[in-house]
Coordinates of C-alpha atoms in Angstrom, one line a residue:
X20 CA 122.1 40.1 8.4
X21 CA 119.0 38.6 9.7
X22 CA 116.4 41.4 8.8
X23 CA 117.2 40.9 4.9
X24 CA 113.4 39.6 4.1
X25 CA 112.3 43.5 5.8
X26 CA 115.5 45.6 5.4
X27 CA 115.0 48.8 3.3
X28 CA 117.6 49.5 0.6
X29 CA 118.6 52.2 3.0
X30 CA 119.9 49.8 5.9
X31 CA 122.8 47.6 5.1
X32 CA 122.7 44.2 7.1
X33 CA 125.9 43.0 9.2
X34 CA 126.9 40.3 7.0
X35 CA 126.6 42.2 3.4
X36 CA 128.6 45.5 4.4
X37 CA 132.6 45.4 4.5
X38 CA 133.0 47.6 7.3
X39 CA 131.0 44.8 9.7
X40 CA 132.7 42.9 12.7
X41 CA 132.2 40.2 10.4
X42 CA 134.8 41.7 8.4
X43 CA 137.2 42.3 11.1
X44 CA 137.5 38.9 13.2
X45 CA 137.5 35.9 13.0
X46 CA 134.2 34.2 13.0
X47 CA 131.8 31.0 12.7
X48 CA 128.8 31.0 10.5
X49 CA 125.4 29.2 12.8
X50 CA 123.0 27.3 10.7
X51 CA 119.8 27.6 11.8
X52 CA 116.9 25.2 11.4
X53 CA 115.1 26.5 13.7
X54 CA 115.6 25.8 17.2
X55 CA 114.4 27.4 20.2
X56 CA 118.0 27.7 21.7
X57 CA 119.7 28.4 18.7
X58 CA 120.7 31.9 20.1
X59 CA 122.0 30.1 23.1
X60 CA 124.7 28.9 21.0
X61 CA 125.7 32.2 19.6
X62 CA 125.9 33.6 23.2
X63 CA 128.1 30.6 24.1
X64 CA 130.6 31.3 21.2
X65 CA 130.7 34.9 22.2
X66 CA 131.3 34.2 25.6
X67 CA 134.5 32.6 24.2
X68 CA 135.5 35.3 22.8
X69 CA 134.8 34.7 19.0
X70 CA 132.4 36.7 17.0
X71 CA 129.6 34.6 15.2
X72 CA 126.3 35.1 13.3
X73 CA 123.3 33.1 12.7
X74 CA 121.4 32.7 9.7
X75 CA 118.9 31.1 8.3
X76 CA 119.3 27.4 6.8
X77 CA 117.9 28.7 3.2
X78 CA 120.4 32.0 3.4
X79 CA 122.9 29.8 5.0
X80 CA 125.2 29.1 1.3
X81 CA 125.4 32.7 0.6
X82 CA 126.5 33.8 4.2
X83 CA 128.9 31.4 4.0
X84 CA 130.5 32.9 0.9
X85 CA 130.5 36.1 2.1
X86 CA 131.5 35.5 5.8
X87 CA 134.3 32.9 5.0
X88 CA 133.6 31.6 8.1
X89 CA 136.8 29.3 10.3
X90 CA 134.1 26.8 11.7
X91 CA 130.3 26.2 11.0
X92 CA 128.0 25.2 14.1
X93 CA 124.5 23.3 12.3
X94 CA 121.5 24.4 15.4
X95 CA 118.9 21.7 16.2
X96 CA 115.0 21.9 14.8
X97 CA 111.8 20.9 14.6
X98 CA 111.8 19.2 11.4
X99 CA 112.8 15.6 10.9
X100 CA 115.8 14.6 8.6
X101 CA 113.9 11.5 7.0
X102 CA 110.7 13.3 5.8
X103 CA 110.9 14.5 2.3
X104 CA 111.5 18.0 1.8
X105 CA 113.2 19.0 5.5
X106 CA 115.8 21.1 5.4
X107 CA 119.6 20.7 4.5
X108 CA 122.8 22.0 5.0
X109 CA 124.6 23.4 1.9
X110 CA 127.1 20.6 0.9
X111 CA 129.3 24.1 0.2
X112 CA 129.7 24.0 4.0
X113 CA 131.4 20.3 4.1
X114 CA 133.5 20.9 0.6
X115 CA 135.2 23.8 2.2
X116 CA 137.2 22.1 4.8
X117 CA 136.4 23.9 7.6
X118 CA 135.6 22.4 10.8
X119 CA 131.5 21.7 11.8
X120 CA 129.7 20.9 14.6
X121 CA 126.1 19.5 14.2
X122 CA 123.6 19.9 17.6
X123 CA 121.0 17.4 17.6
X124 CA 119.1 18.3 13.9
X125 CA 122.2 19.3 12.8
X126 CA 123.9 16.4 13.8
X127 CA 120.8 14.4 11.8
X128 CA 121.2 16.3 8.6
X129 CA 125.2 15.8 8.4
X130 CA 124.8 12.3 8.6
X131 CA 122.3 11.9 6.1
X132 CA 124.3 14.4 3.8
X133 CA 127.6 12.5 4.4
X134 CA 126.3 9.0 4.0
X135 CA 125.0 7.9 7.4
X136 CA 121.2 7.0 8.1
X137 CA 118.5 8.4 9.8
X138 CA 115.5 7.2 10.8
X139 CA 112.0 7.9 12.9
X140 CA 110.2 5.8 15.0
X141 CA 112.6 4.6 17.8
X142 CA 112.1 5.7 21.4
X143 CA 112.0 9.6 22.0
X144 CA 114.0 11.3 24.3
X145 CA 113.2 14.5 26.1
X146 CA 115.2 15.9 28.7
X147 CA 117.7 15.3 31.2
X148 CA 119.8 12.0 30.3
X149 CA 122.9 10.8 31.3
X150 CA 125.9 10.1 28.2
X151 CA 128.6 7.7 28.6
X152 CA 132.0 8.5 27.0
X153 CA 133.0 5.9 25.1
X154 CA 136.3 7.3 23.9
X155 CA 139.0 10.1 23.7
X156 CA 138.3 13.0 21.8
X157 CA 139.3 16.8 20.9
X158 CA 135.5 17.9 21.9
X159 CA 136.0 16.8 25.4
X160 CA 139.5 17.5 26.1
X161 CA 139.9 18.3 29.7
X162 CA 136.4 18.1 29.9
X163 CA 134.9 14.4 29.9
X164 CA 137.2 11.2 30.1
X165 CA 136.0 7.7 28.5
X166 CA 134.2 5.9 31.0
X167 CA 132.9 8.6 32.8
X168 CA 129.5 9.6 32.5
X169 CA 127.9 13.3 32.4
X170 CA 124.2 14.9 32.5
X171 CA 122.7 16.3 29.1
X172 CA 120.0 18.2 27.8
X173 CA 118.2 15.5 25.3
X174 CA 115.3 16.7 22.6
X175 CA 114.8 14.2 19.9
X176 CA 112.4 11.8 18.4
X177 CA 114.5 10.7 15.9
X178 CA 118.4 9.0 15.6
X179 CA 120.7 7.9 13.6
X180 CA 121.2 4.3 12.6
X181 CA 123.9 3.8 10.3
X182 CA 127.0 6.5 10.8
X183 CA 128.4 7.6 7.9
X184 CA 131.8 6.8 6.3
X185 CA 134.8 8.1 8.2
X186 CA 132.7 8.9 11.3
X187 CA 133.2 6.7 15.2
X188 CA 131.0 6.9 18.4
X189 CA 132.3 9.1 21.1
X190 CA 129.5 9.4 23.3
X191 CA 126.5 6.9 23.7
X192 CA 122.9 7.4 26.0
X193 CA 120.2 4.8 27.2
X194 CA 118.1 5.9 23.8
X195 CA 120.8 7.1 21.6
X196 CA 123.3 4.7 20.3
X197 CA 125.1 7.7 18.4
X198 CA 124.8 10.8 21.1
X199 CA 128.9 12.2 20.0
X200 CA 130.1 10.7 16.8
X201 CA 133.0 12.0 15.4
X202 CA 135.3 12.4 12.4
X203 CA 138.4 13.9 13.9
X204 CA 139.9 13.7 10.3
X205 CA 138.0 16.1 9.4
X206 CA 137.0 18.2 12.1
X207 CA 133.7 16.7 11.8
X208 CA 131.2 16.2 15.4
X209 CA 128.0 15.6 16.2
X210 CA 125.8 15.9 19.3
X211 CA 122.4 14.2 20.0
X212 CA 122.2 16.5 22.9
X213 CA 121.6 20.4 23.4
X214 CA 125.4 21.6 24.7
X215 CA 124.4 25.1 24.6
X216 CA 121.9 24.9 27.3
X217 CA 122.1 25.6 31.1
X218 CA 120.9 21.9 31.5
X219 CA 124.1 20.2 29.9
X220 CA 126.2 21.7 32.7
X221 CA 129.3 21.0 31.0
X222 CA 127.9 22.2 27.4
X223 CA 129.6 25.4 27.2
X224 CA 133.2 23.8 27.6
X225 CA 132.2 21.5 24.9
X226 CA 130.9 24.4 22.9
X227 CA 134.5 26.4 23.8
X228 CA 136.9 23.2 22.8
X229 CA 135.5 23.2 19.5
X230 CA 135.8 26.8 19.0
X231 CA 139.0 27.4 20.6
X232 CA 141.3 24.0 20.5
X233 CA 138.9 22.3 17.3
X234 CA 138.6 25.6 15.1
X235 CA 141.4 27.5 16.4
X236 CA 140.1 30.7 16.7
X237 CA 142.1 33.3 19.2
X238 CA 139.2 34.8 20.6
X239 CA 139.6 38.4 19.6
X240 CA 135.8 39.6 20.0
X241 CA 136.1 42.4 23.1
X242 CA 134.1 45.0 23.4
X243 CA 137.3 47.5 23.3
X244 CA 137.6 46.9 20.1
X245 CA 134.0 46.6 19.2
X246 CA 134.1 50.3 20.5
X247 CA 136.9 51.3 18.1
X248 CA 135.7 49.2 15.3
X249 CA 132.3 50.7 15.7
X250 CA 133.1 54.4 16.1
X251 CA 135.3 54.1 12.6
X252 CA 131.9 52.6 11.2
X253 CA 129.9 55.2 12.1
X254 CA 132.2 58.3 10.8
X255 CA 132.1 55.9 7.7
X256 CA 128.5 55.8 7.2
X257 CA 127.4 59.1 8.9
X258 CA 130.1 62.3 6.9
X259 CA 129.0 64.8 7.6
X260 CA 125.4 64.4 8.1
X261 CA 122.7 64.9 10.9
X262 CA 121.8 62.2 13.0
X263 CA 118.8 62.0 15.2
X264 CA 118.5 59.4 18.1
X265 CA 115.4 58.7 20.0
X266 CA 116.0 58.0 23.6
X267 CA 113.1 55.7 25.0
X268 CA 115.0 55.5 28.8
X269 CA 116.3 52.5 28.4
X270 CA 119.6 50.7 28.6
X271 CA 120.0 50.6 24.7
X272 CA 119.2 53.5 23.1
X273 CA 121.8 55.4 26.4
X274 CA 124.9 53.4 24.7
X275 CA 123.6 53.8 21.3
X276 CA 123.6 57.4 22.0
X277 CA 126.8 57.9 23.7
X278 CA 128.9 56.1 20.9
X279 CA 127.3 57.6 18.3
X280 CA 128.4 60.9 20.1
X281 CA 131.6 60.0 20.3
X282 CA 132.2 59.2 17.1
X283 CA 130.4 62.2 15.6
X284 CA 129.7 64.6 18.6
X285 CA 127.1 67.6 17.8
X286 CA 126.4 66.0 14.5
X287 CA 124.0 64.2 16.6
X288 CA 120.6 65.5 18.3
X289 CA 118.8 63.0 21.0
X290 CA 115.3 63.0 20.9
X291 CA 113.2 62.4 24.1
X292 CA 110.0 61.2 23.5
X293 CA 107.6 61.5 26.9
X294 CA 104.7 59.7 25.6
X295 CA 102.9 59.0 29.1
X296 CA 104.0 55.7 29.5
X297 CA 107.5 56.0 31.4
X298 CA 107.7 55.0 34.9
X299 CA 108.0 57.0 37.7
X300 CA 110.6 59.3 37.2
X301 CA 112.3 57.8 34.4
X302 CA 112.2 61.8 32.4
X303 CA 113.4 63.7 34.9
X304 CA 116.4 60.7 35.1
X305 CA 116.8 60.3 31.5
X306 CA 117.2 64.2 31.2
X307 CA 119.6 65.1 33.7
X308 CA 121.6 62.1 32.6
X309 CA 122.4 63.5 28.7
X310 CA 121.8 67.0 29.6
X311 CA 124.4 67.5 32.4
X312 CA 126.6 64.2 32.6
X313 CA 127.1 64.2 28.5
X314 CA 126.3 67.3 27.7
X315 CA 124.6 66.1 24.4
X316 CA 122.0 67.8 22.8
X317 CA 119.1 66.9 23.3
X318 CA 115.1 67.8 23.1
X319 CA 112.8 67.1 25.4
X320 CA 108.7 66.2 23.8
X321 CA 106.3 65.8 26.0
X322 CA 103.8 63.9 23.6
X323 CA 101.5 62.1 26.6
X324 CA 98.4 63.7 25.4
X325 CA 99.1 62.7 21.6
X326 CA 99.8 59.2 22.7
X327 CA 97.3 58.6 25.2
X328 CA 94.2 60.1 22.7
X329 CA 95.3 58.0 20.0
X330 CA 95.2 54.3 22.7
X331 CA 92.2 55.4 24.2
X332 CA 90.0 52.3 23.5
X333 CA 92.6 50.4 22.1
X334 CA 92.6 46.5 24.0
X335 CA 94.4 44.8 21.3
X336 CA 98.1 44.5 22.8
X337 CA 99.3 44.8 19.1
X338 CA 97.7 47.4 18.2
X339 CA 98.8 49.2 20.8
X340 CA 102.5 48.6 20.1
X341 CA 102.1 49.3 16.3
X342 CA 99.9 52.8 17.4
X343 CA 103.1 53.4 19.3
X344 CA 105.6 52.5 16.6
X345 CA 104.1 54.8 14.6
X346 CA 103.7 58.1 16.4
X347 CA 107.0 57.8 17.5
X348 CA 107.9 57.8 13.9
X349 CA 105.6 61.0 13.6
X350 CA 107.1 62.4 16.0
X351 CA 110.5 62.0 15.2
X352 CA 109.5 63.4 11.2
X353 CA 108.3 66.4 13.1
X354 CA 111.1 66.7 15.3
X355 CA 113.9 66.4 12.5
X356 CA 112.3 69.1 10.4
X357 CA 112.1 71.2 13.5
X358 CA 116.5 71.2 13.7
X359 CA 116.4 71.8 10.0
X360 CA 116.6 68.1 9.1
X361 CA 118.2 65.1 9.6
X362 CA 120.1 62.3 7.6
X363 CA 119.8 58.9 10.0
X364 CA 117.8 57.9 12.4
X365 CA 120.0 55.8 15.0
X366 CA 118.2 53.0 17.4
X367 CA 119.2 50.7 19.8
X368 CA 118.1 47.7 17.9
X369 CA 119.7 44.4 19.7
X370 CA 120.6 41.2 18.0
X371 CA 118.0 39.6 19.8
X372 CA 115.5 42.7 18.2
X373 CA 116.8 41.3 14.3
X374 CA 116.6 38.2 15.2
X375 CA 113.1 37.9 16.8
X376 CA 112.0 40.3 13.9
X377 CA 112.2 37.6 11.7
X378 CA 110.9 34.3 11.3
X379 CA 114.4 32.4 10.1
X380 CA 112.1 29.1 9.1
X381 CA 108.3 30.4 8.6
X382 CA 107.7 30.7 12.6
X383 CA 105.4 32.9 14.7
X384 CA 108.5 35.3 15.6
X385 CA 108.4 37.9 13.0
X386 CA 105.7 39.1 15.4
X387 CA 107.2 39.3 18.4
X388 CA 109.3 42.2 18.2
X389 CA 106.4 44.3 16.2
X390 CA 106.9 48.1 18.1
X391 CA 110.6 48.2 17.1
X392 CA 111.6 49.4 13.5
X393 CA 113.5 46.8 13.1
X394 CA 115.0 46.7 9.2
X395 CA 113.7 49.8 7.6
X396 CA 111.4 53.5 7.9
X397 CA 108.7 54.6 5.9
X398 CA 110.0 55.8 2.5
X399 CA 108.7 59.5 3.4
X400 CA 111.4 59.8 6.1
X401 CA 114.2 59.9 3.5
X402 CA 116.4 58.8 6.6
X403 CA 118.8 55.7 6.9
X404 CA 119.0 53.8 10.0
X405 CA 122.0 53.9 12.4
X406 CA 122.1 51.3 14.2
X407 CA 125.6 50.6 15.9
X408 CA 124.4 47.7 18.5
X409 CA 122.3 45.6 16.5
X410 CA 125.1 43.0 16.3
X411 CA 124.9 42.8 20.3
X412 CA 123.3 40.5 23.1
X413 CA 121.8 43.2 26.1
X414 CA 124.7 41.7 28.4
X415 CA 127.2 42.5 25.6
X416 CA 125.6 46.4 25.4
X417 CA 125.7 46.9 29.4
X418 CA 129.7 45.8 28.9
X419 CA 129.9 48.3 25.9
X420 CA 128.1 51.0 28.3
X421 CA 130.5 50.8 31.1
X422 CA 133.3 50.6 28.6
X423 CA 132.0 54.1 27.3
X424 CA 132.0 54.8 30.9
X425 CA 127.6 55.2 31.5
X426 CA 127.1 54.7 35.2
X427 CA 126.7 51.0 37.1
X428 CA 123.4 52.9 38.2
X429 CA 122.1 53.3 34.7
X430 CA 124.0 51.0 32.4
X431 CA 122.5 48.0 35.5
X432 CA 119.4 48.9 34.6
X433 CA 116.5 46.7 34.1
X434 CA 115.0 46.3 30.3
X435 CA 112.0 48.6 30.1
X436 CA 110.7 48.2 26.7
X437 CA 109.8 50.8 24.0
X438 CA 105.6 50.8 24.5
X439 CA 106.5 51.0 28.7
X440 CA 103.3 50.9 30.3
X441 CA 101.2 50.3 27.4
X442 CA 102.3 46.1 27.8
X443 CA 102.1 46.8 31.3
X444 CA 98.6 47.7 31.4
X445 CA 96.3 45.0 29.3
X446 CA 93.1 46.1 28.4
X447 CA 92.3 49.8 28.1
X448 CA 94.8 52.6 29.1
X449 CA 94.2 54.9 31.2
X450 CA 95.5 58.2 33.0
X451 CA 94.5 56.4 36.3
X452 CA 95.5 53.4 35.8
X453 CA 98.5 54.4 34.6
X454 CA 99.0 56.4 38.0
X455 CA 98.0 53.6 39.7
X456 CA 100.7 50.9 37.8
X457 CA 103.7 53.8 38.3
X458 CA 102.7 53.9 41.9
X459 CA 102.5 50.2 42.5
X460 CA 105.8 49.5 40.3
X461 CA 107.9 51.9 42.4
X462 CA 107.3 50.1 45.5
X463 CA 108.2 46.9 44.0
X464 CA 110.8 48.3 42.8
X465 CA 111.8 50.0 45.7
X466 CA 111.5 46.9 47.8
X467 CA 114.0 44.5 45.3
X468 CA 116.7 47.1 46.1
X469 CA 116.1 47.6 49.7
X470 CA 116.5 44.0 49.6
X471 CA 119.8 43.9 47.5
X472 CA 118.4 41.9 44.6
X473 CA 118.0 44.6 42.1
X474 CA 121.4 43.7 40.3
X475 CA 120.5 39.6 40.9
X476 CA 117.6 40.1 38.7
X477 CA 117.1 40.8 35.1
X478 CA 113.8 42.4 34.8
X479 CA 111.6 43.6 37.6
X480 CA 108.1 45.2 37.0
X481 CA 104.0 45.8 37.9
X482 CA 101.1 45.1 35.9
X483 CA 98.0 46.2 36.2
X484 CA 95.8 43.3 35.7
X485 CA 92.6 44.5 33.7
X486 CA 90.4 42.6 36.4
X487 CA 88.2 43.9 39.9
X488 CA 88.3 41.8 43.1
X489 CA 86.1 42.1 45.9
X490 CA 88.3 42.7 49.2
X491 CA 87.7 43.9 52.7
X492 CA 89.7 46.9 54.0
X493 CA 89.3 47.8 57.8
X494 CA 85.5 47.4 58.3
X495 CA 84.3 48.5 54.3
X496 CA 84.6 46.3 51.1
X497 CA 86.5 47.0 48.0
X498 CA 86.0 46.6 44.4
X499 CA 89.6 47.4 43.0
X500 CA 92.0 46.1 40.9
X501 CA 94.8 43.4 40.8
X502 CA 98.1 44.1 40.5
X503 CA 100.9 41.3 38.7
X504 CA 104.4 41.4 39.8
X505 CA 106.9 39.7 37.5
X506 CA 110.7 39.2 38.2
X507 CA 113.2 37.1 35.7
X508 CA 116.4 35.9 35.8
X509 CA 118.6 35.5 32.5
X510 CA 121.7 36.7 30.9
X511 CA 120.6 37.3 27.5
X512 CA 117.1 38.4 27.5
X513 CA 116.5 35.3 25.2
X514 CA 115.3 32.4 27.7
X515 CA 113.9 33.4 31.0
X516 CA 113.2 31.8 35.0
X517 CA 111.3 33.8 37.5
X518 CA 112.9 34.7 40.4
X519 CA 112.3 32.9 43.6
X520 CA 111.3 35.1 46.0
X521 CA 110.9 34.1 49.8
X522 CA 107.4 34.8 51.0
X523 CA 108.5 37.4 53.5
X524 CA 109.1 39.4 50.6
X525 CA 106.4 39.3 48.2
X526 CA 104.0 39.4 51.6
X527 CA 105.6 43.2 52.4
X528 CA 105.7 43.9 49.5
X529 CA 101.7 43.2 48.6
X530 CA 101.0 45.1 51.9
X531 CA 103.1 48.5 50.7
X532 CA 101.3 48.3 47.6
X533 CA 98.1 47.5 48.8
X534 CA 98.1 50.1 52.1
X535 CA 99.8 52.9 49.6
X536 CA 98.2 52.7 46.3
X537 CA 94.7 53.6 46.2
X538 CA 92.6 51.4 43.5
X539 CA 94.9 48.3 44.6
X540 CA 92.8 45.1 47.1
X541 CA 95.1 42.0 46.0
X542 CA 98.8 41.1 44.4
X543 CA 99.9 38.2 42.8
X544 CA 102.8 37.1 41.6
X545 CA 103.5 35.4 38.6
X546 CA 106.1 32.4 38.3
X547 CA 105.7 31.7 35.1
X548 CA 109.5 30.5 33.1
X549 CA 109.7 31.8 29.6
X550 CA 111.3 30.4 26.6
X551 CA 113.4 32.1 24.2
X552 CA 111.4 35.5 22.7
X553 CA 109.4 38.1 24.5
X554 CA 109.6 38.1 28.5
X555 CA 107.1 40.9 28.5
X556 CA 103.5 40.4 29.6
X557 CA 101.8 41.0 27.1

């Protein structure tokens, strides 16, 4: 769906192939305007139950034709509704009849489209504010009576001064007259405020009355039947043909590569790639976990020295992850030939991977996910892309693995991304520093789960800080390196708080690392919150 602006002719998008989820549920279209949090609304939809895409606000008239969406949910944005030029909703979207919820921009722009006025000027409002309910409505059913008043999550500059024809006030703030308006006629609502964040605490009941009692959609998005749905899919699109798999250790590519296998069994070959960057461990793991628990073909490449010669020097944390990208494309060429050829190329691409792959609205984000192949393979490959999760959140995947029946040990796993170390180490890579970050991320590691917090967190790791302290050790000084630790909580990879570690922790834990890792004088840990997009370091 979202990759359309990078896809290949070879790889069909979610919302343009019949055989899509899209095809099989119900569903609600998300306009996007570009928004920070706009994939915070998908997951609160799919949490409900109800399957739902987003799309960009230019590509938003022809998803809607080919979705036939039940409801429409308009995101918020940067832009401002009274400037010339900013964007719009297709007026195909209030023709059709179906129900629409505008959040904040969208709220703004289905105003102005239906007769109401916006303006600029009046007093901002960021952040927590308190709304009061001013009436009864079908959006806060069991959920807010008139009267009362509830926290929400504000982010505007602009508001709305004149509602349009049909519409009432439901909900009002100190700084916005019009925070809920309403056209229950219609089906028609609008929130100043940000429901889909963790900081409107009652947002996602909101969000689910809308969908659910508004809408009226059942809820029939499980991941049963995304398993059988998705298994039919494959057979569908695979025949007969050879499929290759790369396996980077992760959480992702494991499920990928189990439900491809079931719905095709030896027709698929999994392809390890060791390229010196894995943690501790992680091949031996990886292998005995296909080779003896699945019994799924699979080759093992040990390509460290390839990938290491061709990152030696490299600083630029870009170029690293393109270098990466493409030998594992090489390498994969190579490795297909060597089984006498293959058809598709399957990957665990994630929704989150398509989404942050592309810039919806002309942002910075069709960076962020550079190392993945997100959308299409060099033309020389001759292979199409299988890619059976790419309509998935991680949380939605790690239900989907235990569903296929992966271990809580492996499918609990946190995210390790496809470059591993290479983001872990900035600056230049090395074979010692390399042993030196495995080393110090074990004991971290090793410590969350002595301390039961391994399954609290979302992602736990080291890095290898490409800077020398001076330290003293016993009666001698040292000139060694810093070492990072990071540790997130989130249930979508999308948005991202560190974890709040008590100081008894992080203190044993520094001293492990320090007294058991050569090249290691001082630890830091770093408590930086991330918004949506990349939670790596680098």
């Amino acid at each position: 769906m979202t990759a359309q602006d990078k896809t290949s002719a070879n790889t069909p998008t979610a919302a343009a192939t019949d055989t899509s989820v899209a095809a099989l549920h119900d569903k609600i279209l998300i306009v996007d305007f570009g928004s920070q949090v706009t994939q915070l609304i998908a997951r609160r939809v799919r949490e409900d139950g109800v399957y739902c895409e987003i799309v960009p606000f230019q590509k938003a008239e022809a998803a809607f034709r080919q979705m036939n969406p039940k409801a429409v949910i308009l995101s918020g944005g940067p832009e401002s509704v009274h400037e010339e030029g900013s964007p719009r909703a297709p007026q195909l979207i209030f023709d059709s009849g179906v129900p629409v919820m505008g959040i904040c921009y969208g709220q703004m722009t289905m105003a102005a489209q239906l007769g109401g006025t916006v303006e600029g000027g009046h007093h901002r409002e960021f952040g927590r504010a308190d709304v009061e309910v001013k009436t009864t409505s079908l959006l806060f059913d069991g959920v807010w009576q008139p009267g009362e008043q509830h926290q929400v999550w504000m982010s505007h500059g602009d508001r709305i001064t004149q509602m349009p024809p049909g519409f009432s006030v439901a909900g009002v703030s100190p700084n916005a007259p019009f925070a809920v308006i309403q056209d229950e006629a219609r089906k028609y609502y609008g929130l100043m405020f940000h429901p889909e964040v963790v900081h409107t605490p009652d947002g996602a009941k909101l969000i689910r009355n809308f969908v659910r009692n508004i809408a009226g959609l059942g809820g029939d998005w499980t991941m049963h039947a995304f398993r059988e749905e998705e298994i039919k899919k494959i057979r569908a699109q695979v025949g007969k043909g050879k499929v290759i798999c790369g396996l980077s250790g992760g959480v992702d590519s494991a499920v990928a590569a189990v439900l491809i296998h079931e719905a095709i069994g030896d027709q698929l070959t999994c392809v390890f790639v060791d390229h010196g960057l894995l943690r501790l461990n992680e091949a031996e793991t990886v292998v005995d976990l296909f080779r003896h628990h699945y019994n799924i073909p699979l080759v093992h490449v040990d390509a460290s020295q390839l990938f290491l010669g061709e990152l030696a020097g490299v600083t630029d944390p870009e170029q690293k992850r393109k270098t990466i990208g493409k030998l594992f494309i090489d390498v994969f060429e190579a490795e297909a030939k060597k089984i006498g050829g293959a058809d598709f190329l399957a990957q665990g691409t994630l929704y989150p991977d398509v989404i942050e792959s592309v810039s919806f609205t002309g942002g910075p984000s069709v960076t962020i996910k550079s190392h993945h192949n997100v959308g299409g393979l060099p033309a020389r490959m001759n292979m199409k892309l299988v890619e059976p999760l790419r309509e998935l959140f991680k949380d939605e995947v790690r239900v989907l693995g235990r569903e296929l029946g992966l271990p809580d040990v492996f499918v609990g796993r946190h995210p390790f991304p496809g470059p591993g170390l290479a983001i872990r180490c900035p600056g230049e890579i090395t074979v010692d520093k390399l042993d030196i970050l495995r080393k110090a991320d074990a004991i971290y590691i090793d410590e969350i789960r002595k301390a039961g917090l391994y399954d609290t967190i979302w992602q736990a790791f080291a890095v290898l800080l490409p800077v020398k302290t001076v330290g003293v050790m016993g009666d001698g000084r040292t000139y060694d390196y810093v070492v990072g630790l990071r540790a997130v909580t989130s249930t979508d990879g999308m948005t991202a708080d560190f974890y709040p570690f008590d100081m008894k922790f992080l203190g044993n834990t520094a001293t492990r690392i320090i007294n058991e890792v050569k090249g290691v004088n001082r630890v830091v840990y770093d408590v930086t919150s991330k918004p949506p997009g990349t939670i790596e370091w680098e």
